[in-house]
Amino acid sequence: MLSYGCAKIQLLLINLMIVFPNAKINIGLNIISRRSDGYHNIETIFYPVKIYDALEALPRRELTFESSGLGIPGRVEDNLCIKAYHLIKHDYDLPPVNIHLHKHVPIGAGLGGGSANAAFFIKLIDQQFNLALTVGQKLGYARQLGADCAFFIESKPVFAFEKGDRFESVNLDLSGYSIVLVMPPAHVSTSEAYRGVKPAQPKHSLKELIELPIEQWKTHIKNDFEDSVFKNHAVIRGVKAALYEAGALYASMSGSGASVFGIFKQKPDLLHLQNSNQVFYDI
C-alpha cells in the first residue's frame, strides 16, 4: 500500500513511472451562462491540494486498465485515462500499456480526481515514451477530455473561465494556512448540481474578489451550486456550518461535489466530524 504525501517514497518510485495525481478545490464558482455545446460558461479559482491518487503505466502486449483502492464506477472503456491513451495514440506510435490506478481521492466530491488522473496520464506517457510534447499540446489533449482536465497539466492556482478550461494566473498562496477538507457520506452528480442552478452574470468577478483578505471571502465569494445542493443534502450544509463553528476563516463546497473545505489560521480539532466523515488535514 502506498503512503500518500510521503516525499521519500515519491522520489524512490519516480523511476518506476509512477505519478501522483493531486486533487483541487474551487474557491468560488459562478455559473454565468449555458453554452451551445452543452457546457456552461463559468468562472472559478482552481487551487491544487495535497490529496493524491497513484498512477502507473507500463508497456504490455495489450492495453489494459486495473484499479485498487476506492471503487471506480462506470465502464473501463469510458475511463479518462483510456480515452487519453487513444487520443495520443492517434498522433503517436504508442505501444500498448497496462494502466494501474490506485484511487484515494474521493469520487463525486468536486475534487477533480478523474480529470487529474487523465492529465497526469498524458504527462506520464509523454515522459515515458519521450514524446517531447509541449505544454500547449498537453493542454490540447486535456481539453478534449473534460472541462477541468487542462488545469492539472500545470496544477497551479488559476482563475478559470469559459468552460473552466481557459486560465489566467492568480497571485494566491495559502501555504501559511491550514486547509482541511471534509467528505461526508453523500454523492452529488454533476447533472444534479446543474439542474438546480440558474445561470447569471455576477456583479463582481472572482478575479477581483480573490484579491480581498481571506477574512472577507465569507461574505463575497460563493459557490452557485450550494443553494440547491444544500436543499437536497442537509449533511453537506451541516459540514459547512461545522467548519465555521470550528473557526474557519472561509468554508465552501468544492466544485459541484459533496466535499467541503475550510481555511483556518491553525489546524483545527475536528475529531467530532471524523466518526461519520472522511477528514483530510493540512492539504
GROMACS .gro file of N, CA and C in nm, residues 2 8 30 35 57 61 65 70-71 73 95 133 145 151 155 183-184 195 198 218 231 237 239 256-257 266 274:
model
   81
    2LEU      N    1   0.059   0.219  -0.086
    2LEU     CA    2   0.138   0.341  -0.096
    2LEU      C    3   0.105   0.436   0.018
    8LYS      N    4   0.965   1.094   0.026
    8LYS     CA    5   1.072   0.998   0.001
    8LYS      C    6   1.025   0.885  -0.089
   30ASN      N    7  -1.895   3.063  -1.011
   30ASN     CA    8  -2.009   3.134  -1.069
   30ASN      C    9  -2.050   3.067  -1.200
   35ARG      N   10  -2.394   2.723  -2.268
   35ARG     CA   11  -2.330   2.729  -2.399
   35ARG      C   12  -2.405   2.642  -2.500
   57ALA      N   13   0.183   0.333  -1.555
   57ALA     CA   14   0.160   0.281  -1.690
   57ALA      C   15   0.287   0.214  -1.738
   61ARG      N   16   0.149  -0.632  -2.373
   61ARG     CA   17   0.113  -0.679  -2.506
   61ARG      C   18  -0.019  -0.622  -2.554
   65PHE      N   19  -0.649  -0.193  -1.818
   65PHE     CA   20  -0.669  -0.099  -1.707
   65PHE      C   21  -0.711  -0.177  -1.585
   70LEU      N   22  -1.029   0.288  -0.373
   70LEU     CA   23  -1.172   0.317  -0.386
   70LEU      C   24  -1.226   0.259  -0.517
   71GLY      N   25  -1.348   0.210  -0.514
   71GLY     CA   26  -1.410   0.159  -0.635
   71GLY      C   27  -1.438   0.269  -0.735
   73PRO      N   28  -1.668   0.373  -1.051
   73PRO     CA   29  -1.789   0.335  -1.125
   73PRO      C   30  -1.770   0.351  -1.276
   95PRO      N   31   0.310   0.207  -2.786
   95PRO     CA   32   0.285   0.065  -2.760
   95PRO      C   33   0.168   0.053  -2.663
  133LEU      N   34   0.624   1.642  -2.583
  133LEU     CA   35   0.505   1.726  -2.602
  133LEU      C   36   0.527   1.862  -2.539
  145LEU      N   37  -1.086   1.607  -2.310
  145LEU     CA   38  -1.129   1.501  -2.218
  145LEU      C   39  -1.228   1.549  -2.113
  151PHE      N   40  -0.653   2.200  -1.627
  151PHE     CA   41  -0.593   2.261  -1.508
  151PHE      C   42  -0.478   2.178  -1.453
  155SER      N   43  -0.120   2.242  -1.286
  155SER     CA   44  -0.165   2.230  -1.148
  155SER      C   45  -0.112   2.341  -1.058
  183MET      N   46  -1.524   1.514   0.365
  183MET     CA   47  -1.609   1.444   0.268
  183MET      C   48  -1.717   1.368   0.344
  184PRO      N   49  -1.841   1.417   0.341
  184PRO     CA   50  -1.949   1.348   0.411
  184PRO      C   51  -1.998   1.227   0.333
  195ARG      N   52  -2.883   2.103  -1.241
  195ARG     CA   53  -3.029   2.117  -1.253
  195ARG      C   54  -3.084   2.225  -1.160
  198LYS      N   55  -2.952   2.853  -1.170
  198LYS     CA   56  -2.995   2.947  -1.272
  198LYS      C   57  -2.876   3.035  -1.308
  218LYS      N   58  -1.590   3.518   0.308
  218LYS     CA   59  -1.716   3.459   0.353
  218LYS      C   60  -1.838   3.536   0.302
  231LYS      N   61  -3.013   2.215  -0.020
  231LYS     CA   62  -3.155   2.181  -0.001
  231LYS      C   63  -3.177   2.030  -0.006
  237ARG      N   64  -2.462   2.070   0.402
  237ARG     CA   65  -2.484   2.201   0.464
  237ARG      C   66  -2.434   2.200   0.608
  239VAL      N   67  -2.193   2.018   0.736
  239VAL     CA   68  -2.047   2.017   0.741
  239VAL      C   69  -1.992   2.158   0.727
  256SER      N   70  -1.887   2.096  -0.791
  256SER     CA   71  -2.026   2.052  -0.786
  256SER      C   72  -2.043   1.931  -0.696
  257GLY      N   73  -1.937   1.895  -0.624
  257GLY     CA   74  -1.940   1.770  -0.549
  257GLY      C   75  -1.977   1.787  -0.403
  266GLN      N   76  -0.497   2.807   1.206
  266GLN     CA   77  -0.424   2.697   1.265
  266GLN      C   78  -0.503   2.568   1.245
  274GLN      N   79  -1.492   1.328   1.246
  274GLN     CA   80  -1.422   1.214   1.189
  274GLN      C   81  -1.498   1.083   1.202
   0.00000   0.00000   0.00000
